[in-house]
Coordinates of C-alpha atoms (C1' of nucleotides) in Angstrom, one line a residue:
Chain A
X1378 CA 0.0 0.4 0.1
X1379 CA 1.0 3.6 -0.4
X1380 CA 1.9 5.6 2.5
X1381 CA 0.9 9.2 1.9
X1382 CA 3.3 10.6 4.1
X1383 CA 6.2 9.4 2.0
X1384 CA 4.5 9.3 -1.4
X1385 CA 6.6 10.8 -4.2
X1386 CA 3.9 11.2 -6.9
X1387 CA 1.0 14.0 -7.2
X1388 CA -1.9 13.3 -5.0
X1389 CA -4.4 13.4 -7.9
X1390 CA -2.6 10.4 -9.8
X1391 CA -2.3 8.8 -7.0
X1392 CA -5.6 8.8 -5.9
X1393 CA -7.0 8.0 -9.7
X1394 CA -4.6 4.9 -9.7
X1395 CA -5.7 3.9 -6.2
X1396 CA -9.4 4.2 -7.6
X1397 CA -8.8 2.4 -10.9
X1398 CA -7.4 -0.6 -9.1
X1399 CA -10.0 -0.3 -6.4
X1400 CA -13.3 -0.6 -8.8
X1401 CA -11.5 -3.1 -10.7
X1402 CA -10.7 -1.1 -14.3
X1403 CA -7.2 -2.4 -13.8
X1404 CA -5.7 -5.4 -11.7
X1405 CA -2.3 -4.2 -11.8
X1406 CA -0.4 -1.3 -12.9
X1407 CA 2.0 -0.8 -15.6
X1408 CA 3.5 2.6 -16.6
X1409 CA 5.5 3.6 -19.5
X1410 CA 8.4 6.1 -20.1
X1411 CA 8.2 7.6 -23.7
X1412 CA 11.2 9.7 -24.7
X1413 CA 11.9 10.3 -28.4
X1414 CA 15.2 9.6 -29.1
X1415 CA 16.1 12.8 -30.9
X1416 CA 18.2 14.6 -28.0
X1417 CA 19.7 14.5 -24.6
X1418 CA 17.5 14.3 -21.3
X1419 CA 17.0 17.6 -19.5
X1420 CA 15.7 18.7 -16.0
X1421 CA 12.4 19.0 -17.5
X1422 CA 12.1 15.5 -18.8
X1423 CA 12.8 14.1 -15.2
X1424 CA 9.5 15.1 -13.7
X1425 CA 7.9 12.8 -16.2
X1426 CA 10.1 10.1 -15.8
X1427 CA 10.2 10.1 -11.9
X1428 CA 6.2 9.9 -11.8
X1429 CA 6.3 7.1 -14.4
X1430 CA 8.9 5.6 -12.1
X1431 CA 7.3 6.2 -8.4
X1432 CA 3.9 5.3 -9.7
X1433 CA 4.6 1.9 -10.9
X1434 CA 6.9 1.8 -7.7
X1435 CA 4.2 2.4 -5.3
X1436 CA 1.4 0.4 -6.6
X1437 CA 3.8 -2.7 -7.1
X1438 CA 3.9 -2.4 -10.7
X1439 CA 6.2 -2.0 -13.4
X1440 CA 7.6 0.4 -15.9
X1441 CA 8.4 -0.2 -19.3
X1442 CA 11.0 2.2 -21.1
X1443 CA 9.7 2.8 -24.5
X1444 CA 11.6 4.7 -27.0
X1445 CA 8.9 6.8 -29.6
X1446 CA 11.0 6.3 -32.8
X1447 CA 7.9 7.0 -35.1
X1448 CA 9.7 9.7 -37.3
X1449 CA 13.3 8.4 -38.9
X1450 CA 14.1 11.7 -40.2
X1451 CA 14.7 13.0 -36.7
X1452 CA 15.8 10.1 -34.3
X1453 CA 19.3 8.3 -34.1
X1454 CA 20.8 5.3 -32.2
X1455 CA 23.0 7.7 -30.4
X1456 CA 20.3 9.4 -28.4
X1457 CA 18.7 5.7 -27.5
X1458 CA 22.0 4.9 -25.8
X1459 CA 22.4 8.4 -24.0
X1460 CA 19.0 8.2 -22.7
X1461 CA 19.3 4.9 -21.3
X1462 CA 22.8 5.9 -19.6
X1463 CA 21.2 9.3 -18.2
X1464 CA 18.0 7.3 -16.8
X1465 CA 20.0 4.8 -15.3
X1466 CA 22.3 7.1 -13.3
X1467 CA 19.2 8.9 -12.1
X1468 CA 18.4 5.5 -11.0
X1469 CA 15.4 4.6 -12.7
X1470 CA 14.7 0.9 -13.2
X1471 CA 12.7 -0.6 -16.1
X1472 CA 11.0 -4.1 -16.8
X1473 CA 11.3 -4.0 -20.2
X1474 CA 12.9 -1.9 -23.1
X1475 CA 10.7 -1.3 -26.0
X1476 CA 10.2 0.7 -29.2
X1477 CA 7.2 2.2 -30.9
X1478 CA 8.9 0.5 -34.1
X1479 CA 8.4 -3.1 -32.2
X1480 CA 4.9 -2.6 -33.2
X1481 CA 4.8 -1.3 -36.8
X1482 CA 3.3 -4.8 -38.1
X1483 CA 0.4 -4.8 -35.5
X1484 CA 0.1 -1.1 -35.7
X1485 CA -0.8 -1.6 -39.6
X1486 CA -3.2 -4.3 -39.0
X1487 CA -5.1 -2.3 -36.8
X1488 CA -5.2 0.7 -39.4
X1489 CA -6.6 -2.2 -41.7
X1490 CA -9.0 -2.9 -39.3
X1491 CA -10.2 0.5 -38.8
X1492 CA -10.4 1.1 -42.7
X1493 CA -12.8 -2.2 -42.8
X1494 CA -14.8 -0.4 -40.1
X1495 CA -15.0 2.5 -42.4
X1496 CA -13.4 4.7 -39.6
X1497 CA -10.5 5.2 -42.0
X1498 CA -9.4 6.7 -45.5
X1499 CA -6.9 7.5 -47.8
X1500 CA -6.8 11.3 -48.7
X1501 CA -4.9 12.5 -51.8
X1502 CA -5.3 16.1 -51.1
X1503 CA -2.1 18.2 -50.5
X1504 CA -0.8 19.3 -47.3
X1505 CA -2.0 22.8 -48.0
X1506 CA -5.4 21.7 -49.0
X1507 CA -5.6 19.8 -46.0
X1508 CA -4.7 22.6 -43.9
X1509 CA -7.2 24.9 -45.6
X1510 CA -10.1 22.6 -45.1
X1511 CA -9.6 21.8 -41.5
X1512 CA -11.4 25.0 -40.5
X1513 CA -10.2 27.6 -38.2
X1514 CA -9.9 28.9 -34.4
X1515 CA -12.0 32.1 -33.6
X1516 CA -10.5 35.6 -33.3
X1517 CA -8.5 36.2 -30.3
X1518 CA -6.6 33.0 -30.5
X1519 CA -3.2 33.5 -31.8
X1520 CA -3.8 31.7 -35.1
X1521 CA -6.6 33.8 -35.9
X1522 CA -6.4 37.6 -36.7
X1523 CA -9.4 37.8 -39.0
X1524 CA -11.8 35.1 -38.5
X1525 CA -14.3 36.3 -35.6
X1526 CA -15.6 32.8 -35.0
X1527 CA -14.8 29.3 -35.3
X1528 CA -15.2 27.8 -38.9
X1529 CA -16.1 24.4 -39.1
X1530 CA -14.1 22.1 -41.7
X1531 CA -14.6 21.0 -44.8
X1532 CA -15.0 17.4 -45.6
X1533 CA -12.3 16.1 -48.1
X1534 CA -13.3 15.2 -51.7
X1535 CA -11.8 11.4 -50.8
X1536 CA -13.5 11.1 -47.6
X1537 CA -16.2 8.6 -48.8
X1538 CA -14.0 6.1 -50.7
X1539 CA -15.3 2.5 -50.5
X1540 CA -13.4 0.3 -48.1
X1541 CA -11.9 -1.7 -51.1
X1542 CA -10.4 1.4 -52.5
X1543 CA -8.9 2.4 -49.2
X1544 CA -7.6 -0.7 -48.4
X1545 CA -5.8 -1.1 -52.0
X1546 CA -4.6 2.2 -51.5
X1547 CA -3.0 1.6 -48.1
X1548 CA -1.6 -1.5 -49.2
X1549 CA 0.1 0.4 -51.9
X1550 CA 1.1 3.2 -49.8
X1551 CA 2.8 0.7 -47.4
X1552 CA 4.3 -0.9 -50.3
X1553 CA 6.2 2.4 -51.4
X1554 CA 4.4 3.0 -54.7
X1555 CA 3.5 6.6 -54.0
X1556 CA 5.9 9.8 -53.6
X1557 CA 6.4 11.1 -50.0
X1558 CA 3.7 13.4 -49.0
X1559 CA 1.3 12.4 -51.9
X1560 CA -1.1 10.5 -49.5
X1561 CA -2.0 10.1 -45.9
X1562 CA -4.3 7.6 -44.3
X1563 CA -6.8 9.6 -42.1
X1564 CA -9.2 8.8 -39.2
X1565 CA -13.0 9.5 -40.3
X1566 CA -14.3 11.4 -37.4
X1567 CA -15.7 14.9 -37.6
X1568 CA -14.6 17.6 -39.6
X1569 CA -16.6 20.2 -37.7
X1570 CA -15.6 18.9 -34.2
X1571 CA -14.8 21.4 -31.6
X1572 CA -11.4 19.9 -31.0
X1573 CA -9.7 20.4 -34.1
X1574 CA -7.6 17.0 -33.3
X1575 CA -10.9 15.4 -34.0
X1576 CA -11.1 16.7 -37.4
X1577 CA -10.2 13.7 -39.2
X1578 CA -6.5 13.5 -37.8
X1579 CA -3.8 12.2 -39.9
X1580 CA -2.5 8.2 -39.1
X1581 CA 0.1 7.7 -41.4
X1582 CA 2.2 9.9 -43.6
X1583 CA 4.3 8.5 -46.4
X1584 CA 8.3 8.8 -45.6
X1585 CA 11.2 7.2 -47.2
X1586 CA 13.7 8.0 -44.8
X1587 CA 15.8 5.3 -43.3
X1588 CA 15.0 4.0 -39.7
X1589 CA 17.4 3.2 -37.1
X1590 CA 15.8 -0.1 -36.4
X1591 CA 13.6 -1.2 -39.0
X1592 CA 16.0 0.0 -41.8
X1593 CA 14.2 0.7 -45.2
X1594 CA 11.3 -1.9 -44.5
X1595 CA 8.7 1.1 -44.1
X1596 CA 7.4 3.7 -46.1
X1597 CA 4.8 4.9 -44.1
X1598 CA 5.1 6.0 -40.5
X1599 CA 2.6 6.7 -37.7
X1600 CA 1.7 9.9 -36.3
X1601 CA 2.1 10.5 -32.7
X1602 CA -1.8 9.8 -32.3
X1603 CA -1.9 6.9 -34.5
X1604 CA 1.0 5.2 -32.3
X1605 CA 1.0 6.2 -29.0
X1606 CA -2.1 5.1 -27.3
X1607 CA -2.1 1.9 -29.4
X1608 CA 1.5 1.2 -28.3
X1609 CA 0.3 1.8 -24.7
X1610 CA -2.9 -0.6 -25.2
X1611 CA -0.5 -3.3 -26.9
X1612 CA 1.9 -3.5 -24.1
X1613 CA -1.1 -3.6 -21.4
X1614 CA 0.2 0.2 -20.0
X1615 CA -2.7 1.0 -17.5
X1616 CA -1.7 4.5 -16.9
X1617 CA -0.3 6.7 -19.4
X1618 CA 1.1 9.6 -17.5
X1619 CA 2.2 13.0 -19.8
X1620 CA 2.1 16.8 -19.5
X1621 CA -0.8 18.9 -19.7
X1622 CA -0.2 19.9 -23.3
X1623 CA -1.7 16.4 -24.2
X1624 CA -4.6 16.9 -22.3
X1625 CA -6.3 17.7 -25.8
X1626 CA -5.2 14.6 -27.5
X1627 CA -7.3 12.6 -24.8
X1628 CA -10.2 12.4 -26.6
X1629 CA -8.5 11.1 -29.6
X1630 CA -6.6 8.2 -27.6
X1631 CA -9.8 7.3 -26.3
X1632 CA -11.5 7.2 -29.6
X1633 CA -9.2 4.7 -31.3
X1634 CA -9.3 2.4 -28.2
X1635 CA -12.7 2.3 -28.0
X1636 CA -13.3 1.8 -31.8
X1637 CA -10.7 -0.7 -32.2
X1638 CA -12.2 -2.6 -28.7
X1639 CA -8.3 -2.3 -27.4
X1640 CA -7.1 -2.5 -24.0
X1641 CA -8.4 0.6 -22.2
X1642 CA -5.0 2.2 -21.4
X1643 CA -6.0 5.7 -19.3
X1644 CA -4.2 9.0 -20.0
X1645 CA -3.5 11.3 -17.0
X1646 CA -1.9 14.7 -17.3
X1647 CA 0.1 16.6 -14.9
X1648 CA 2.1 20.1 -15.2
X1649 CA 5.4 20.2 -16.8
X1650 CA 8.2 21.7 -15.0
X1651 CA 9.4 25.0 -15.9
X1652 CA 12.4 26.3 -14.2
X1653 CA 14.2 29.6 -14.4
X1654 CA 17.2 30.2 -16.1
X1655 CA 17.0 26.6 -17.6
X1656 CA 16.5 26.2 -21.1
X1657 CA 14.3 23.1 -22.4
X1658 CA 13.7 23.8 -26.1
X1659 CA 15.6 20.9 -27.9
X1660 CA 16.0 23.4 -30.9
X1661 CA 17.8 25.9 -28.6
X1662 CA 19.9 23.8 -26.6
X1663 CA 21.1 22.0 -29.8
X1664 CA 21.9 25.5 -31.3
X1665 CA 23.7 26.6 -28.1
X1666 CA 25.8 23.4 -28.5
X1667 CA 26.4 23.5 -32.2
X1668 CA 27.3 27.4 -32.1
X1669 CA 29.9 26.6 -29.5
X1670 CA 28.4 28.6 -26.9
X1671 CA 28.9 25.9 -24.3
X1672 CA 31.2 23.2 -24.7
X1673 CA 28.8 20.3 -25.7
X1674 CA 26.0 18.6 -24.1
X1675 CA 27.3 17.7 -20.7
X1676 CA 28.5 21.2 -20.3
X1677 CA 28.1 22.0 -16.7
X1678 CA 25.9 25.3 -17.2
X1679 CA 23.5 23.3 -19.1
X1680 CA 20.4 21.5 -17.2
X1681 CA 20.9 18.5 -19.4
X1682 CA 21.2 15.7 -17.1
X1683 CA 24.9 15.2 -18.2
X1684 CA 25.4 18.7 -17.4
X1685 CA 24.0 18.6 -14.3
X1686 CA 26.0 15.3 -13.5
X1687 CA 29.3 16.9 -14.9
X1688 CA 28.6 20.0 -12.5
X1689 CA 28.4 18.0 -9.6
X1690 CA 24.5 17.6 -8.9
X1691 CA 23.7 14.4 -7.5
X1692 CA 20.7 12.0 -8.6
X1693 CA 19.3 12.2 -5.1
X1694 CA 19.3 16.1 -5.2
X1695 CA 17.7 16.0 -8.5
X1696 CA 15.0 13.5 -7.2
X1697 CA 14.4 15.2 -3.8
X1698 CA 13.6 18.5 -5.9
X1699 CA 11.6 17.1 -8.6
X1700 CA 9.3 15.1 -5.9
X1701 CA 9.3 17.8 -3.5
X1702 CA 7.6 20.2 -5.9
X1703 CA 4.4 19.1 -5.0
X1704 CA 1.7 19.0 -7.8
X1705 CA -1.0 20.9 -9.1
X1706 CA -2.5 21.6 -12.5
X1707 CA -1.4 25.2 -12.3
X1708 CA 1.3 26.2 -15.1
X1709 CA 4.2 27.2 -13.0
X1710 CA 8.0 28.5 -13.3
X1711 CA 10.1 27.1 -10.2
X1712 CA 12.8 29.5 -9.0
X1713 CA 16.3 28.1 -9.8
X1714 CA 17.1 29.2 -6.1
X1715 CA 14.6 26.3 -5.1
X1716 CA 16.8 23.7 -6.9
X1717 CA 20.0 25.3 -5.5
X1718 CA 18.7 25.0 -2.3
X1719 CA 18.1 21.2 -2.6
X1720 CA 21.4 21.0 -4.1
X1721 CA 23.0 22.7 -1.1
X1722 CA 21.3 20.7 1.6
X1723 CA 22.3 17.4 -0.3
X1724 CA 25.7 18.3 -0.9
X1725 CA 26.4 19.6 2.8
X1726 CA 25.5 16.1 4.0
X1727 CA 28.0 14.1 1.9
X1728 CA 30.8 16.8 0.5
X1729 CA 34.2 16.6 2.2
X1730 CA 35.5 19.7 3.0
X1731 CA 38.9 20.8 1.8
X1732 CA 41.0 23.9 1.5
X1733 CA 41.5 25.6 -2.1
X1734 CA 42.5 29.0 -2.5
X1735 CA 40.8 30.5 -5.7
X1736 CA 42.3 34.0 -6.0
X1737 CA 46.1 33.2 -4.4
X1738 CA 47.8 35.7 -2.2
X1739 CA 51.0 35.2 -0.5
X1740 CA 51.4 34.9 3.1
X1741 CA 54.1 35.0 5.1
X1742 CA 54.6 34.1 8.6
X1743 CA 57.6 36.0 9.7
X1744 CA 58.4 34.4 13.1
X1745 CA 57.7 30.8 11.7
X1746 CA 60.8 28.3 11.6
X1747 CA 62.3 28.3 7.9
X1748 CA 61.8 24.8 6.5
X1749 CA 59.5 23.5 9.1
X1750 CA 56.4 21.6 8.5
X1751 CA 53.3 20.5 10.5
X1752 CA 50.6 18.3 9.7
X1753 CA 47.5 19.7 10.6
X1754 CA 44.8 17.9 11.6
X1755 CA 41.4 18.8 9.6
X1756 CA 37.7 17.5 9.8
X1757 CA 36.6 16.2 6.7
X1758 CA 32.8 16.8 7.3
X1759 CA 31.3 18.5 10.5
X1760 CA 28.0 17.2 9.5
X1761 CA 29.1 13.7 9.5
X1762 CA 31.9 12.8 11.9
X1763 CA 32.3 9.3 10.4
X1764 CA 33.9 11.0 7.3
X1765 CA 37.1 11.3 9.9
X1766 CA 40.0 13.5 9.5
X1767 CA 43.0 14.2 7.5
X1768 CA 46.5 15.9 7.7
X1769 CA 47.1 19.2 6.0
X1770 CA 50.6 20.3 5.7
X1771 CA 51.3 24.0 7.1
X1772 CA 54.4 25.9 6.9
X1773 CA 55.6 29.4 6.6
X1774 CA 54.6 30.5 3.4
X1775 CA 51.1 30.0 2.6
X1776 CA 48.3 31.5 0.2
X1777 CA 45.2 32.9 1.1
X1778 CA 42.2 34.6 -0.5
X1779 CA 42.8 37.9 -1.8
X1780 CA 39.5 38.7 -0.8
X1781 CA 40.4 37.7 3.1
X1782 CA 42.8 40.7 3.3
X1783 CA 42.1 44.3 2.9
X1784 CA 44.6 47.0 3.4
X1785 CA 42.0 49.2 4.6
X1786 CA 38.9 47.4 6.0
X1787 CA 35.4 48.3 5.3
X1788 CA 33.0 48.4 8.3
X1789 CA 32.3 44.9 9.6
X1790 CA 34.8 43.4 8.2
X1791 CA 36.5 40.9 10.5
X1792 CA 39.2 39.3 8.3
X1793 CA 43.0 40.3 7.8
X1794 CA 44.2 43.6 7.8
X1795 CA 46.8 45.5 9.3
X1796 CA 46.9 44.7 13.0
X1797 CA 44.0 42.3 13.2
X1798 CA 44.5 39.0 14.3
X1799 CA 42.6 35.9 12.5
X1800 CA 42.6 32.2 12.7
X1801 CA 44.2 30.2 9.9
X1802 CA 41.7 27.1 9.9
X1803 CA 43.0 24.3 11.7
X1804 CA 46.2 26.1 12.3
X1805 CA 47.1 28.9 14.4
X1806 CA 46.0 32.9 15.3
X1807 CA 48.2 35.0 13.0
X1808 CA 48.0 38.7 13.2
X1809 CA 49.1 41.1 10.5
X1810 CA 52.1 43.3 10.7
X1811 CA 52.9 45.0 7.5
X1812 CA 52.5 44.0 3.7
X1813 CA 54.6 44.2 0.8
X1814 CA 53.2 46.3 -2.3
X1815 CA 54.0 46.1 -6.1
X1816 CA 54.5 49.3 -8.3
X1817 CA 51.1 49.2 -8.8
X1818 CA 50.2 49.7 -5.2
X1819 CA 48.9 46.1 -4.9
X1820 CA 49.6 44.1 -1.8
X1821 CA 51.7 41.0 -3.2
X1822 CA 52.6 39.8 0.2
X1823 CA 51.0 39.7 3.5
X1824 CA 53.7 39.3 6.4
X1825 CA 52.2 38.2 9.8
X1826 CA 53.4 36.9 13.2
X1827 CA 51.8 33.9 14.4
X1828 CA 51.1 32.8 17.9
X1829 CA 52.5 29.0 18.9
X1830 CA 50.5 28.7 21.5
X1831 CA 47.1 28.7 19.4
X1832 CA 48.1 25.6 17.8
X1833 CA 44.8 23.8 16.5
X1834 CA 42.8 27.0 16.6
X1835 CA 42.3 28.0 20.5
X1836 CA 44.2 30.4 22.4
X1837 CA 45.0 29.0 25.8
X1838 CA 44.5 32.7 27.2
X1839 CA 40.8 32.5 26.1
X1840 CA 41.2 35.4 23.5
X1841 CA 39.0 35.2 20.6
X1842 CA 39.2 36.1 16.8
X1843 CA 36.2 37.2 14.8
X1844 CA 37.2 35.4 11.8
X1845 CA 38.7 31.9 10.5
X1846 CA 40.3 32.0 7.3
X1847 CA 41.4 29.2 4.9
X1848 CA 44.6 28.5 3.4
X1849 CA 47.1 26.5 1.5
X1850 CA 50.7 25.7 2.1
X1851 CA 52.5 27.6 -0.8
X1852 CA 55.2 24.5 -0.9
X1853 CA 52.7 21.8 -0.5
X1854 CA 49.8 23.2 -2.7
X1855 CA 48.7 21.5 -6.0
X1856 CA 47.9 24.3 -8.5
X1857 CA 44.4 23.7 -10.3
X1858 CA 42.0 25.3 -12.9
X1859 CA 38.7 26.0 -10.9
X1860 CA 35.8 26.7 -13.4
X1861 CA 33.4 29.1 -11.8
X1862 CA 29.9 29.1 -13.4
X1863 CA 27.3 31.9 -13.3
X1864 CA 23.5 31.6 -15.0
X1865 CA 24.2 30.8 -18.6
X1866 CA 21.2 33.3 -19.2
X1867 CA 20.6 36.7 -18.3
X1868 CA 16.8 36.1 -18.5
X1869 CA 14.5 34.3 -16.3
X1870 CA 13.0 32.6 -19.1
X1871 CA 15.4 31.6 -21.7
X1872 CA 12.9 29.4 -23.9
X1873 CA 11.2 32.6 -24.8
X1874 CA 14.2 34.6 -25.8
X1875 CA 16.2 35.0 -28.9
X1876 CA 19.6 33.1 -28.1
X1877 CA 21.6 36.0 -29.4
X1878 CA 20.3 38.8 -26.7
X1879 CA 20.0 36.1 -23.7
X1880 CA 23.5 34.6 -23.3
X1881 CA 25.4 35.7 -20.6
X1882 CA 29.2 36.1 -21.9
X1883 CA 30.5 36.0 -18.6
X1884 CA 28.9 32.3 -17.5
X1885 CA 32.0 30.7 -17.1
X1886 CA 35.4 32.0 -15.7
X1887 CA 38.5 29.7 -15.5
X1888 CA 40.3 30.5 -12.5
X1889 CA 43.9 29.2 -11.6
X1890 CA 44.3 28.3 -8.0
X1891 CA 45.9 26.1 -5.5
X1892 CA 44.4 23.1 -3.3
X1893 CA 45.4 20.9 -0.9
X1894 CA 47.7 18.2 -1.8
X1895 CA 45.1 15.6 -0.8
X1896 CA 43.1 16.6 -4.0
X1897 CA 45.5 15.3 -6.6
X1898 CA 43.7 12.0 -6.5
X1899 CA 39.8 13.0 -6.3
X1900 CA 37.4 11.2 -8.3
X1901 CA 35.8 12.7 -10.9
X1902 CA 32.3 13.5 -10.0
X1903 CA 33.1 13.2 -6.2
X1904 CA 31.0 16.0 -4.3
X1905 CA 33.2 18.4 -2.5
X1906 CA 33.3 21.4 -0.5
X1907 CA 36.1 24.3 -0.7
X1908 CA 35.5 25.6 2.6
X1909 CA 34.0 29.1 2.7
X1910 CA 33.7 29.1 -1.0
X1911 CA 31.2 26.2 -2.6
X1912 CA 30.8 22.7 -3.6
X1913 CA 33.0 21.6 -6.2
X1914 CA 33.4 18.3 -8.2
X1915 CA 36.4 17.3 -10.3
X1916 CA 35.7 17.7 -14.0
X1917 CA 37.0 14.9 -16.4
X1918 CA 39.3 17.3 -18.0
X1919 CA 41.7 16.9 -14.8
X1920 CA 45.4 15.2 -15.4
X1921 CA 47.0 14.1 -12.7
X1922 CA 49.5 17.0 -13.0
X1923 CA 46.5 19.4 -12.9
X1924 CA 43.0 18.8 -11.7
X1925 CA 40.2 20.7 -12.8
X1926 CA 37.1 21.3 -10.5
X1927 CA 33.6 22.7 -11.6
X1928 CA 31.8 24.6 -9.1
X1929 CA 28.3 22.9 -8.2
X1930 CA 27.0 25.6 -6.4
X1931 CA 28.3 28.5 -4.2
X1932 CA 27.9 28.8 -0.2
X1933 CA 25.4 31.1 0.7
X1934 CA 27.4 34.2 0.9
X1935 CA 26.1 36.7 3.6
X1936 CA 29.1 38.7 3.6
X1937 CA 28.4 39.8 0.3
X1938 CA 25.1 40.5 1.1
X1939 CA 26.6 42.9 4.0
X1940 CA 28.8 44.3 1.7
X1941 CA 26.2 45.2 -0.8
X1942 CA 24.0 47.0 1.9
X1943 CA 27.3 49.1 2.8
Chain B
rU1265 C1' -18.9 33.7 -31.4
rG1266 C1' -14.9 27.2 -30.4
rG1267 C1' -12.9 23.3 -27.5
rG1268 C1' -10.1 22.1 -23.0
rG1269 C1' -7.8 23.6 -18.4
rC1270 C1' -5.9 26.7 -14.4
rA1271 C1' -6.3 30.9 -10.8
rU1272 C1' -3.9 30.9 -2.4
rG1273 C1' 2.3 35.7 -0.2
rG1274 C1' 7.9 37.3 -4.5
rU1275 C1' 8.2 31.8 -6.1
rG1276 C1' 6.5 26.5 -5.8
rC1277 C1' 2.8 23.9 -2.7
rA1278 C1' -0.7 22.6 1.6
rA1279 C1' -5.6 23.2 3.7
rC1280 C1' -11.0 18.4 0.3
rG1281 C1' -17.7 23.6 4.4
rG1282 C1' -14.6 24.8 10.7
rC1283 C1' -8.4 29.4 13.4
rA1284 C1' -5.0 30.0 5.7
rG1285 C1' 0.0 26.3 6.9
rC1286 C1' 5.2 24.7 4.6
rA1287 C1' 9.6 24.9 1.5
rC1288 C1' 12.5 28.7 -1.2
rA1289 C1' 13.4 33.5 -1.4
rC1290 C1' 13.5 37.9 1.4
rC1291 C1' 14.3 40.8 6.6
rG1292 C1' 16.3 40.8 11.8
rG1293 C1' 18.8 38.2 15.9
rC1294 C1' 21.4 34.4 17.9
rC1295 C1' 25.2 30.8 17.9
rU1296 C1' 29.7 29.3 14.9
rU1297 C1' 37.5 26.9 14.4
rU1298 C1' 33.6 27.4 7.2
rG1299 C1' 30.2 35.2 7.1
rG1300 C1' 28.8 27.7 5.8
rA1301 C1' 25.7 24.6 8.5
rG1302 C1' 22.2 24.7 12.6
rC1303 C1' 18.6 27.6 16.1
rC1304 C1' 14.9 31.7 16.7
rG1305 C1' 11.8 35.4 14.9
rU1306 C1' 9.3 39.7 11.6
rG1307 C1' 6.3 41.2 6.9
rG1308 C1' 3.8 39.5 3.5
rA1309 C1' -1.4 35.7 0.2
rU1310 C1' -7.0 33.1 -1.0
rC1311 C1' -8.6 37.1 -9.0
rU1312 C1' -13.6 39.6 -9.1
rU1313 C1' -18.8 40.2 -8.0
rG1314 C1' -22.9 37.8 -6.2
rG1315 C1' -25.5 33.7 -4.0
rU1316 C1' -26.1 28.8 -0.4
rU1317 C1' -24.3 28.6 4.7
rC1318 C1' -24.1 29.5 12.0
rG1319 C1' -19.7 29.4 9.1
rA1320 C1' -16.9 29.2 2.0
rA1321 C1' -9.9 29.3 0.0
rU1322 C1' -13.3 25.1 -0.8
rC1323 C1' -20.1 24.6 -2.9
rC1324 C1' -23.0 27.4 -7.0
rA1325 C1' -24.0 31.6 -11.0
rG1326 C1' -22.0 35.5 -13.6
rG1327 C1' -17.5 38.3 -14.5
rU1328 C1' -11.8 39.0 -15.5
rG1329 C1' -7.0 37.1 -16.2
rC1330 C1' -3.2 33.4 -18.0
rC1331 C1' -2.2 29.0 -20.6
rC1332 C1' -3.1 24.6 -24.7
rC1333 C1' -4.9 23.3 -29.3
rA1334 C1' -5.0 25.0 -37.4
rG1335 C1' 2.6 19.3 -38.4
rC1336 C1' 2.1 14.8 -43.2
rC1337 C1' 6.5 16.9 -35.1
rA1338 C1' 6.2 14.3 -30.3

RNA sequence: UGGGGCAUGGUGCAACGGCAGCACACCGGCCUUUGGAGCCGUGGAUCUUGGUUCGAAUCCAGGUGCCCCAGCCA
């Protein structure tokens, strides 16, 4: 049974499914995940994937992964593999992998059945003719500036062909006897139906493209409406869960299955996920990749699953985010900040803490013995004692962040400035004595003295410092490239804008910094926190000589807020 | 003068005729060997007009606003 408090699927779906089980409409549950293999998965797909997966799971049913490969001109095997890999990474398990194309033969038989029933016909009209005879939507909708009222469609002159002629024509369409685009098979429903989809929708079109699985066997390929519901039914899918835009297709979905007297799969719709600053449009995503705005489909600035993975976002964070959104049928736009909060929450619990200096400034401890090296014990994760501790080498010359020193401190600035004492994390108290400047007047070296009695970070005399800063030992540090990311887009809803005007030219900044030696063999994808900076993960561009890190998400930075307010 | 869907703080959700609550964001404070985390607190919402009712975010009627639908895309 499902537990109301832990359910990960929308309430209205859970209730509908439970009811179907209770009143005997179905005695088992099967859902399907229907990606079209024409692109990479992004965060927008995840919601559908998870709802399908968890619905099956919560009701002890199973999930089929069915590739919707009905349009050979757009689909490629490359994407099939990528989608499977991404779905598996997310943790989704499917009972069976199928393809719409597995059912092409059966589907054709069903079409013949419909023709024999007098419910489908071959139409010889051109595409323009068909479009013109479909009728119009009324004024006020974005498609009609001129018509004041909805206009019914006009019956095709070929609508009343005999069953025999239709059967013959359909057979010949299948055999490749006709030119591409010259004829279609249409369902015979109602050309004046208020729902335009019911005005004799196209079932098959002629295409001579090579299909990634069926090769050159077929010359006709089914449309979405004449495939999806039929496949659901053929597979015994009980609940076909899809986004709200398909709501208008439901009457057609049901019409076909009723006329066919086929297994009555049920379509239920939910609101798709919209995320601010995330691009979901496949067309635009492709353009970003092809024009080199980003470095590939797995660019960490993208909200593709591959991009998120490379960025260091875990599957758990993604699942927590999506399932935690709750559900209504409202159109909605979720703020990226909410996603980031979940990512931080997830990483806070699991990321190993490390020290890394992103904008190095040399700090010299004048009274520290030349050549001495001490191993300081550092906690790996204060949120998780079982993560243990590590040793970090400490010596006379260190690097600290440029930001952690000001020659003339602003109000409420507690870090290093001449005369001020701070704690070097896990090491000693140091007090700034003087600085060395270059010709431009910039500080190039900060000189300090340390208090040997404060080893470990506490003063025996009980005095306090207001700030703790991080550091790496210059002699023992590892040079590293650290890639800092900002929003890729300058507008909240990039899907609505023109690419040329909405791309943030400063979304990537590659820093040359220094990191703890222990990071030399960090695993690609491993979650890390650079203390006081943010969450990072090693990128696959890393080499043994020079690791590369991606910023996953920054730590909440309250100082910058204080500073902004002045 | 078409059909379908949806309206609750800035954002996303909850309240299924009975005190409008949660998360994120925002603001203030406490604490802190991460200006992180954690803890405490403030402000802010039922699209509108009527009706039913002891009582309406919830039920009814009208209005308004937003979204989807004229691919031989999915």
